[in-house]
Short mmCIF file of C-alpha atoms and ligand atoms in Angstrom, two decimals:
data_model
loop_
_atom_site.label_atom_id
_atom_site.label_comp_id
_atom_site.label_asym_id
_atom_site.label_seq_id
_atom_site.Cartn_x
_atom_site.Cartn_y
_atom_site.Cartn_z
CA UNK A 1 -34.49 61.24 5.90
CA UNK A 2 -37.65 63.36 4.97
CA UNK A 3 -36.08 65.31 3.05
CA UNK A 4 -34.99 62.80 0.67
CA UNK A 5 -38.18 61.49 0.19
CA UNK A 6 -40.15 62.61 -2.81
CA UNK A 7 -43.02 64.89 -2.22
CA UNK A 8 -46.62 62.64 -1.66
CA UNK A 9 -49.45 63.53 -3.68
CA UNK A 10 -52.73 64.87 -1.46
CA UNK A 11 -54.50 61.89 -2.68
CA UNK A 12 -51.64 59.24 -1.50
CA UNK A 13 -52.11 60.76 1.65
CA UNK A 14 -54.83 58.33 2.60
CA UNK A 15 -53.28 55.31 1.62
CA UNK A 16 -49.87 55.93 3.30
CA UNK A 17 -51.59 56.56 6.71
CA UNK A 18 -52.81 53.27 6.30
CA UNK A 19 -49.96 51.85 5.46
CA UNK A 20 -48.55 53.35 8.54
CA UNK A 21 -51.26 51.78 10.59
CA UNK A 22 -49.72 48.27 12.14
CA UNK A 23 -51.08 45.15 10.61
CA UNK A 24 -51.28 43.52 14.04
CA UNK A 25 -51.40 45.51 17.62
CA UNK A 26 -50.67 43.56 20.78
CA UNK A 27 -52.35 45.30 23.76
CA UNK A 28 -51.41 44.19 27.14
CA UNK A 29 -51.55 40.74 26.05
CA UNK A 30 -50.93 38.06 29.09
CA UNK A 31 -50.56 34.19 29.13
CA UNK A 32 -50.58 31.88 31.99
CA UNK A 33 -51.37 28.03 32.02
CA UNK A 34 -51.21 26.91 35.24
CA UNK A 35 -53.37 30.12 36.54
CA UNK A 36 -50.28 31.52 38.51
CA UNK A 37 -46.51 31.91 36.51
CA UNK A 38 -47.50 34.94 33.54
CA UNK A 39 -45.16 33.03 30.86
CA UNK A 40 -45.84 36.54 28.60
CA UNK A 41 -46.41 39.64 30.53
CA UNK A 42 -48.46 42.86 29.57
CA UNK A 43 -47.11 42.37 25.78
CA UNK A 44 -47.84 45.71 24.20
CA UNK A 45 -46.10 44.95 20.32
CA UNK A 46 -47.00 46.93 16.71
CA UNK A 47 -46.27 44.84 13.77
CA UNK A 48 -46.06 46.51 10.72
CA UNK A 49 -46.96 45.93 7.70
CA UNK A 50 -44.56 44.15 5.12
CA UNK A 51 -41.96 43.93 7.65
CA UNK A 52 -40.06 40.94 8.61
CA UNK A 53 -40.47 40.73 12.30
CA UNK A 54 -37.90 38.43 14.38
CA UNK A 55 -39.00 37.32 17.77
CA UNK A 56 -36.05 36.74 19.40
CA UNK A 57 -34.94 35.54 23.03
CA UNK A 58 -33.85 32.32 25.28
CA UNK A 59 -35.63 28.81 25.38
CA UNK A 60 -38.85 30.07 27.24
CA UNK A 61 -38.79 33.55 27.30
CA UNK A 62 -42.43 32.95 25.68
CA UNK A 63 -42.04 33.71 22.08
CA UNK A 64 -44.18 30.05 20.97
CA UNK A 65 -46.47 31.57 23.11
CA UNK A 66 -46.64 34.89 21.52
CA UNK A 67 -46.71 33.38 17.96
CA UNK A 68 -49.26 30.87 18.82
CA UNK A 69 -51.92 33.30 20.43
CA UNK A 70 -50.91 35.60 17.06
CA UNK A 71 -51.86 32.01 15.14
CA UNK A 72 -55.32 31.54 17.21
CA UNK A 73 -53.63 28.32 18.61
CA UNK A 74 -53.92 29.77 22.23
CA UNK A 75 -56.20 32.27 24.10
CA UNK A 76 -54.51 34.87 25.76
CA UNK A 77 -55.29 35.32 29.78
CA UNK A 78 -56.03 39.22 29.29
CA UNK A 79 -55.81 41.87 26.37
CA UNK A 80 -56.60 41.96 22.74
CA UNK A 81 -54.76 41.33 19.87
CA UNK A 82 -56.43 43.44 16.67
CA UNK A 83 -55.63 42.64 12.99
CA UNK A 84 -56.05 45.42 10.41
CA UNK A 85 -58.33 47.63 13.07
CA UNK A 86 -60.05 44.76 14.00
CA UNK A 87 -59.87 42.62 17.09
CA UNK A 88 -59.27 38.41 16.54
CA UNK A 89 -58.58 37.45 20.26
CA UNK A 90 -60.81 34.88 19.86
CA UNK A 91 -60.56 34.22 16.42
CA UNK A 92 -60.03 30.79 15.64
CA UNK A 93 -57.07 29.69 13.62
CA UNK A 94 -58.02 28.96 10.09
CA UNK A 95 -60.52 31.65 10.37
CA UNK A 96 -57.04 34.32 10.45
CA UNK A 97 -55.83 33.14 6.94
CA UNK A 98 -52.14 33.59 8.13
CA UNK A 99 -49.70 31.09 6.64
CA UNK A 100 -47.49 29.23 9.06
CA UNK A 101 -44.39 26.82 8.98
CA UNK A 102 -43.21 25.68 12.06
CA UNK A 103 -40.19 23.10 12.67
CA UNK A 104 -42.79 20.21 13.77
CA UNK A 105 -45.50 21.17 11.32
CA UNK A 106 -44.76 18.24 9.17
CA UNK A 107 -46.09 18.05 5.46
CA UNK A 108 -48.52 14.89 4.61
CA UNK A 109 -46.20 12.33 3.73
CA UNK A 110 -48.49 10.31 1.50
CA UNK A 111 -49.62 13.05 -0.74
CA UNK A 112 -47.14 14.53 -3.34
CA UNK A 113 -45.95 17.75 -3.13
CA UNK A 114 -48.19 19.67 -5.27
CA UNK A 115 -50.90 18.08 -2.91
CA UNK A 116 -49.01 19.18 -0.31
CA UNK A 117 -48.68 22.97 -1.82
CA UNK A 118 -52.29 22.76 -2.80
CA UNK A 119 -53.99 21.90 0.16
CA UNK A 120 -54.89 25.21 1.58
CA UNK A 121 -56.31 26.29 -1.40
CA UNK A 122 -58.26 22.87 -1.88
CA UNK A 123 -59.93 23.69 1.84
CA UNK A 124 -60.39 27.00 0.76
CA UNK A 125 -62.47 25.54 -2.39
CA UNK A 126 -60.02 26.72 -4.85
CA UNK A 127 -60.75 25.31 -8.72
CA UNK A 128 -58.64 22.52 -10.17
CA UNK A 129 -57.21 24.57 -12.58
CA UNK A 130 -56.49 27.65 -10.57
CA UNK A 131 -55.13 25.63 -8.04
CA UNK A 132 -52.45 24.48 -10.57
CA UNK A 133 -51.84 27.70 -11.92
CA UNK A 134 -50.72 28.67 -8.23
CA UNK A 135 -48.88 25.58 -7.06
CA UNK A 136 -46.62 25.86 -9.57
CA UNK A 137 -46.52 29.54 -9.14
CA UNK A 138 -45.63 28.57 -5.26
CA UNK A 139 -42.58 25.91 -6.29
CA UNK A 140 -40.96 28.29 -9.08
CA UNK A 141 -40.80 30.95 -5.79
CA UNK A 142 -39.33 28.57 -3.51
CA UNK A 143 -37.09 27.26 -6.46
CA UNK A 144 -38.64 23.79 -6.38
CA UNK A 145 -40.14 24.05 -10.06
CA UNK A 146 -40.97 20.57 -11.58
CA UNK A 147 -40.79 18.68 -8.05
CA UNK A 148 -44.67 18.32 -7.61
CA UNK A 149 -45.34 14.63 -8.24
CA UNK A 150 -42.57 13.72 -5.78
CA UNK A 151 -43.21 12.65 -2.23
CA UNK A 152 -41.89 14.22 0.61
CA UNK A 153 -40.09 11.46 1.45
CA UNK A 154 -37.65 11.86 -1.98
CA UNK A 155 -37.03 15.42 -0.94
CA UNK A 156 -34.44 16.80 1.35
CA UNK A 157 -34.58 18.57 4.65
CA UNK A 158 -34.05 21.75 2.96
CA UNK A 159 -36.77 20.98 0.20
CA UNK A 160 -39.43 19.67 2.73
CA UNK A 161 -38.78 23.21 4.72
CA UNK A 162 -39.26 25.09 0.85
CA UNK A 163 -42.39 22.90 0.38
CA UNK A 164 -43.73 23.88 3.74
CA UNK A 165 -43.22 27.19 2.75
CA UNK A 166 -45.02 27.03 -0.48
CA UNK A 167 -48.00 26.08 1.04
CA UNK A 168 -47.78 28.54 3.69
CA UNK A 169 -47.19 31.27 0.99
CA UNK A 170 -49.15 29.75 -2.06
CA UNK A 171 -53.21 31.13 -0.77
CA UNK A 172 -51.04 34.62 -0.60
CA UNK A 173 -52.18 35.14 2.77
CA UNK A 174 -51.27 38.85 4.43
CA UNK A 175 -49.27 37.39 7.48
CA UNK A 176 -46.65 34.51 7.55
CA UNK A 177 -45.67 33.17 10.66
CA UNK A 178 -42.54 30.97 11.29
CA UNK A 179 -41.81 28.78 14.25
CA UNK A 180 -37.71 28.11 14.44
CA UNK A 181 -38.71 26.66 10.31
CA UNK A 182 -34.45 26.11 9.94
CA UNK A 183 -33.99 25.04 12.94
CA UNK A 184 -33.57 21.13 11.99
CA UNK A 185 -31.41 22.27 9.13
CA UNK A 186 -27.24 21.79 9.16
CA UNK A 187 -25.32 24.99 9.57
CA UNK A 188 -24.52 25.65 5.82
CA UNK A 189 -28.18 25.05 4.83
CA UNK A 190 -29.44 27.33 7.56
CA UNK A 191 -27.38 29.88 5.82
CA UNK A 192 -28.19 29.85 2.65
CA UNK A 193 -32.23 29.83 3.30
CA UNK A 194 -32.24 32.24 5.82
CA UNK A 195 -30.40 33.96 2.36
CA UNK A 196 -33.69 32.59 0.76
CA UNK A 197 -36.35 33.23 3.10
CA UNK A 198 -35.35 37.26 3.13
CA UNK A 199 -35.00 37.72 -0.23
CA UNK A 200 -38.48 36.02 -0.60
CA UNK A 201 -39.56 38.33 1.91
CA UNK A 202 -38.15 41.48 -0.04
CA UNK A 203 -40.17 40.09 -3.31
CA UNK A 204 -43.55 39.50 -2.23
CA UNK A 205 -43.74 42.27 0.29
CA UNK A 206 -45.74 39.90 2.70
CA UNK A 207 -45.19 40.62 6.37
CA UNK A 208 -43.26 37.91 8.05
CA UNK A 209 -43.42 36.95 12.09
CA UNK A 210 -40.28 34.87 12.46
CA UNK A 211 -39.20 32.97 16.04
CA UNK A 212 -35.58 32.11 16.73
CA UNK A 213 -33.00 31.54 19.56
CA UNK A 214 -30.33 32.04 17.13
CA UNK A 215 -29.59 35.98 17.37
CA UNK A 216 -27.47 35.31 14.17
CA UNK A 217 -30.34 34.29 12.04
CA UNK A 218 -32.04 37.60 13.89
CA UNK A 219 -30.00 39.55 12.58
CA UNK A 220 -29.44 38.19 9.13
CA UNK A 221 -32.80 38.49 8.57
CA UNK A 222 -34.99 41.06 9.93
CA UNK A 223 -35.96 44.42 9.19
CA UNK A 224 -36.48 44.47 13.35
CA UNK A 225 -36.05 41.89 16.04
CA UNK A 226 -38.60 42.31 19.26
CA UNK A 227 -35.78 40.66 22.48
CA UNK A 228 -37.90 38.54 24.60
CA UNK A 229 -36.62 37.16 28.19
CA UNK A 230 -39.23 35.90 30.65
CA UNK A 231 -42.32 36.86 28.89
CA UNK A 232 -41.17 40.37 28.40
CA UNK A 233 -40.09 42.31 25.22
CA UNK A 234 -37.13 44.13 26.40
CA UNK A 235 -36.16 46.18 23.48
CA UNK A 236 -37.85 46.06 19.65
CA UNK A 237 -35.66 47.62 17.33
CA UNK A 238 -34.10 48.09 13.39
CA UNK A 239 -30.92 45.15 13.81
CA UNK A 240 -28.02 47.63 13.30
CA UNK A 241 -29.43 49.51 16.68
CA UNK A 242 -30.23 46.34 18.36
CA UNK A 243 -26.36 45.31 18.05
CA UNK A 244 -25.07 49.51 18.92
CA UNK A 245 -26.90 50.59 21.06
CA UNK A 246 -28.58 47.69 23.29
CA UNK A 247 -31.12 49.40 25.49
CA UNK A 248 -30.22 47.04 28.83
CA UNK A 249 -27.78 44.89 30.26
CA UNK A 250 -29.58 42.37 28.92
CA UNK A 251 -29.68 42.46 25.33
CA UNK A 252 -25.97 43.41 25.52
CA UNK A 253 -25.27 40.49 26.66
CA UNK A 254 -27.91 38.32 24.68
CA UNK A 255 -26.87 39.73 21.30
CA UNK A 256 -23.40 39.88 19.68
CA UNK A 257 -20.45 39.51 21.80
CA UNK A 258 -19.41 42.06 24.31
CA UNK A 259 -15.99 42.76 26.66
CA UNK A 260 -17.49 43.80 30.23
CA UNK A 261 -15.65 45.78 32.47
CA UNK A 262 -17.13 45.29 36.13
CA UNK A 263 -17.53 48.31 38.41
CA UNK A 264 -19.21 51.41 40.35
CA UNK A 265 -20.20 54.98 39.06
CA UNK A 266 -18.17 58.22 40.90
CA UNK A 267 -19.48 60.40 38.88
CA UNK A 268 -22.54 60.69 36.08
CA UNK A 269 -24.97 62.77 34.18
CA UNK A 270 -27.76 61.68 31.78
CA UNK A 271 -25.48 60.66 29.14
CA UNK A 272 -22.25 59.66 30.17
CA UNK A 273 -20.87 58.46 33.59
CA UNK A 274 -16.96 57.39 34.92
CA UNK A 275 -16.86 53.94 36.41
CA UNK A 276 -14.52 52.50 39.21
CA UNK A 277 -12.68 49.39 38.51
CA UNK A 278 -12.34 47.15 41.26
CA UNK A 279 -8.36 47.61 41.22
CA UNK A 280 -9.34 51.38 41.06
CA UNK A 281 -8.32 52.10 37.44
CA UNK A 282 -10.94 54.64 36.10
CA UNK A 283 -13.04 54.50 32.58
CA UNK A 284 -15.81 56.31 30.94
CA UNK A 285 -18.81 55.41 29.13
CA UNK A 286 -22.52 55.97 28.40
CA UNK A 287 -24.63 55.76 31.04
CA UNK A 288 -27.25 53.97 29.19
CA UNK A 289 -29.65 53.59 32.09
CA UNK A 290 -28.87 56.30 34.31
CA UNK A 291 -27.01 54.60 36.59
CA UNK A 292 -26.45 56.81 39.41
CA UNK A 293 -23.27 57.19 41.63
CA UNK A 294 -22.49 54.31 43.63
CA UNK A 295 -23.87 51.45 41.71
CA UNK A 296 -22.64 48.54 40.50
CA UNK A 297 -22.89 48.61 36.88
CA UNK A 298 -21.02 46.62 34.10
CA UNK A 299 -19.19 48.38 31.28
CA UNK A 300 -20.23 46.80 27.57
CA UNK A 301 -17.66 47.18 24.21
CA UNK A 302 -17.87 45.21 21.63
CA UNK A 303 -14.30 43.39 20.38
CA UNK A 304 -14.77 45.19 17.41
CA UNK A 305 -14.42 48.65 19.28
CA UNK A 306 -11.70 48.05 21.51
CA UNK A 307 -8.51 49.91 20.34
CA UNK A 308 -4.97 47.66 20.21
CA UNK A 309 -1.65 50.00 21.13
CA UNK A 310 0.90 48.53 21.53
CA UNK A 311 2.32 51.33 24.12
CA UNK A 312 0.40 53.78 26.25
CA UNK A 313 -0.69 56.71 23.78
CA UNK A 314 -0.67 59.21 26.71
CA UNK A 315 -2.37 61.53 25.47
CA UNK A 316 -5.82 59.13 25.26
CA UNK A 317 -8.39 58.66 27.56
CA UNK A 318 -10.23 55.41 28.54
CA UNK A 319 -6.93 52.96 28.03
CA UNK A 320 -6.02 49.92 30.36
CA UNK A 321 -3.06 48.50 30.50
CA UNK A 322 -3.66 44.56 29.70
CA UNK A 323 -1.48 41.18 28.77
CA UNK A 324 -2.46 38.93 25.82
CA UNK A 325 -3.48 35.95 27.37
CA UNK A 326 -4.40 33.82 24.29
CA UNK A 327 -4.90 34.68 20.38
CA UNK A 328 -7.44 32.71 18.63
CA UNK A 329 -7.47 32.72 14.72
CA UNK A 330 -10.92 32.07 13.71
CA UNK A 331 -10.40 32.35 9.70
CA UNK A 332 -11.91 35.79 8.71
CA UNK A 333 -10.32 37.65 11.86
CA UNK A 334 -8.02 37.11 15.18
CA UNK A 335 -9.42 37.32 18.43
CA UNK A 336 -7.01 38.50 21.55
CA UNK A 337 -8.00 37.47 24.74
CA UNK A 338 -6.51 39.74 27.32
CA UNK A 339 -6.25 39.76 31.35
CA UNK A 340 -7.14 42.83 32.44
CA UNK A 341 -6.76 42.64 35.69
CA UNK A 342 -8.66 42.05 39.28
CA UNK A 343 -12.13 40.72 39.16
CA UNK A 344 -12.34 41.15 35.71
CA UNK A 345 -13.11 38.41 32.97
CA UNK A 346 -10.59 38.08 29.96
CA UNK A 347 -11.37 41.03 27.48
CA UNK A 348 -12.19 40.21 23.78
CA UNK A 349 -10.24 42.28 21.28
CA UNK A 350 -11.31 41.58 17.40
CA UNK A 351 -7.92 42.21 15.10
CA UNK A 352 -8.46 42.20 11.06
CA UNK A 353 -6.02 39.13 9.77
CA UNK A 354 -3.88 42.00 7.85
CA UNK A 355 -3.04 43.46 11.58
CA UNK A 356 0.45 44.13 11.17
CA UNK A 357 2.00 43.31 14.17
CA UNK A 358 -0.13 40.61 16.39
CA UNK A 359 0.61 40.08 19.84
CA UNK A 360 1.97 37.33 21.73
CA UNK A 361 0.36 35.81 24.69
CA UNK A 362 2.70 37.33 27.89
CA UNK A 363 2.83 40.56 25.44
CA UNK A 364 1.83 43.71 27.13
CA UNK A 365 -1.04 45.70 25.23
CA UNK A 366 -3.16 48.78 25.87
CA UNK A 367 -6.43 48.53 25.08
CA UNK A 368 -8.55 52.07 24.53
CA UNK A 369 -12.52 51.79 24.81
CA UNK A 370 -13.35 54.86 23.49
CA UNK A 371 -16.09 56.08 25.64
CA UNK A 372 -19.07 56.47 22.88
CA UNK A 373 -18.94 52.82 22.37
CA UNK A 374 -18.40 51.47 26.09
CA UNK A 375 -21.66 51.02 27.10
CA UNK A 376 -22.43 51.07 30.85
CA UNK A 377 -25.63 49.13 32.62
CA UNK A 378 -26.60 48.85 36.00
P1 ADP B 1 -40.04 29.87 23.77
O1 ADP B 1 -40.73 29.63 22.47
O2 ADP B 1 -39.46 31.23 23.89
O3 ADP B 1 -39.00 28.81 24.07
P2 ADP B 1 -42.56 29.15 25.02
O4 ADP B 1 -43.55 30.17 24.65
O5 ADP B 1 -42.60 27.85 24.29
O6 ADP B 1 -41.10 29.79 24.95
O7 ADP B 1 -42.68 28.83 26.56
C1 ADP B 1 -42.76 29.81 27.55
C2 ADP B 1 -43.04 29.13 28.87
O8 ADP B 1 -44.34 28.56 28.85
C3 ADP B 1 -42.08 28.01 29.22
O9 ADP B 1 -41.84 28.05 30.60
C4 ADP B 1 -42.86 26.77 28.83
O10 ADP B 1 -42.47 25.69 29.62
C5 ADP B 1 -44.28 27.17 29.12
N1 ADP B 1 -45.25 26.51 28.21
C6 ADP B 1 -45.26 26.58 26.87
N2 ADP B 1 -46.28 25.90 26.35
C7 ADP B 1 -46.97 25.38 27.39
C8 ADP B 1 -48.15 24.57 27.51
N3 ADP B 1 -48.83 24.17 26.44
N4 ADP B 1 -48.53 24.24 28.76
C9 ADP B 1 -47.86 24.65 29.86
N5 ADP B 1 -46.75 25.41 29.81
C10 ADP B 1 -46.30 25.77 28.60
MG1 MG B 2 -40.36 28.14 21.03
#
């Protein structure tokens, strides 16, 4: 990678270690509101600059919480969160300049649009006629051109969401910060503006602190997603290497759909280890966490790894001899569901629709789970 790069100039050299400085720095930031349950733990997190930053994680795993003490809506119990070099733990809100859209921040339905749009910069004591000039600048961006005299109520779901985001974006403020903004949308409109919302991102190069359940908007998304469950971050990562190579059993599980082989380690080093089924069949796969001999771990593939024969290639490792218990067609792809045996749920085998010869349920398969992508967790 650093070799590809051109060479940088001894008098970029300042700027680009800025650059590389994180906008905002989360040090061992706690919350509690009842004084005794920490609903975020010691929350050490970098965000940098001009990235879009998913939070992502269960229904209270704390990630409101984390936005809103980012926002200046809540305190934190202990640590410091520092903009730009710069602590603003006690900062209050409007005094941050971030722009926000969250699900319940409704617009003002009796002003128009453009009122709507132009508000922050009308608090902000922005002239009349620059605060046209930007409005409008704000609704071609969110393609709503020519909609300003309308009132929220004439607009769709969809629109109301773009307005929102207008006026979060229009005072070109250094940080947005979005609370589940799709998340009253339909399916297909999700879609398309999470479609919206990144290529917005990639044109005005503002950093973006996003908060979802839904690990497929995560992904669509984000240059990384930060995995919260119960006020922790459990892994922060680029999204390719958040789906690969989950760091614990429970992103595996949390993200993307995994097969999962129950079982106990005979026999490990730091990088790969050979599990014990509980019928006694034997596999191998990465020991992501060290597992040592003797523990109960569970073996993670993804469908989309697991290798179909249709007969036992003897001379292959890591196969299991399974029956095709149902095949699902989902439209793009097939899905096989297979038994594989004692104490083990039904594995998930993804088949391209152009798979020659499919299956039948009662069919005898082998499935392969080639050891560099059957990830093991204790
Ligand atoms: P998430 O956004 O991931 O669903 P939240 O940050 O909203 O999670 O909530 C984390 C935990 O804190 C939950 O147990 C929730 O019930 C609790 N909580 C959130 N806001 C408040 C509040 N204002 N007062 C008391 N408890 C709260
Ligand atoms: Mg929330």
């Amino acid at each position: 990678m650093l070799t590809s790069q051109p060479p940088v100039a001894p008098a970029a050299t300042a700027s680009a270690a800025a650059d590389a400085a994180p906008l905002v720095r989360f040090r061992g930031v706690q919350k509690t509101y009842d004084g005794v349950h920490l609903v975020v733990r010691a929350l050490d997190l970098d965000i940098r600059r001009g990235e879009f930053l998913t939070l992502l994680g269960p229904s209270g795993s704390g990630k409101t919480t984390t936005l809103m003490m980012l926002a200046g809506f809540e305190t934190p119990t202990a640590g410091e969160i520092v903009l730009d070099g710069r602590p603003i733990t006690r900062t209050p809100p409007h005094k941050r300049h971030f722009g926000m859209v969250f699900q319940n921040y409704a617009l003002f339905p009796h002003m128009s649009v453009g009122k709507n749009v132009a508000y922050p910069l009308t608090v902000r004591g922005v002239s009349q006629v620059e605060q046209a000039t930007r409005v409008a600048r704000a609704l071609d961006m969110v393609r709503l051109t020519g909609m300003a005299d309308r009132l929220p109520s004439q607009l769709s779901g969809g629109q109301q969401q773009r307005v929102a985001l207008a006026r979060a974006l229009v005072f070109e403020p250094q940080l947005v910060l979005m609370d589940e903004p799709l998340g009253a949308l339909d399916k297909q409109l999700r879609e398309h503006m999470q479609i919206e919302l990144k290529e917005l991102h990639r044109q005005l190069g503002v950093t973006f602190v996003y908060v979802t359940h839904d690990q497929g908007e995560a992904l669509t998304m984000s240059d990384r997603v930060a995995v919260f469950n119960d006020g922790e971050i459990q892994q922060i990562d680029v999204v390719d290497r958040m789906y690969e190579a989950p760091s614990n059993r429970f992103v595996a599980g949390f993200i993307g759909d995994s097969t999962v082989l129950k079982g106990t380690v005979r026999a490990a080093d730091d990088e790969r280890c050979g599990i014990v089924l509980v019928d006694g069949r034997v596999i191998a796969g990465v020991n992501v966490n060290q597992a040592p001999v003797g523990a109960a771990v569970d073996a993670c593939i993804r469908p989309e790894r697991i290798v179909l024969h249709a007969q036992a290639a003897g001379h292959r490792g890591n196969l299991l001899q399974a029956t095709v218990s149902g095949v699902i067609y989902f439209g793009d792809h097939l899905r096989l569901l297979c038994d594989v045996g004692e104490g083990q749920a039904p594995a998930t085998v993804k088949l391209p629709l152009a798979t020659p010869v499919v299956p039948r349920t009662g069919d005898a398969v082998w499935l392969e789970f080639p050891p560099e992508f059957t990830r093991v967790y204790r």
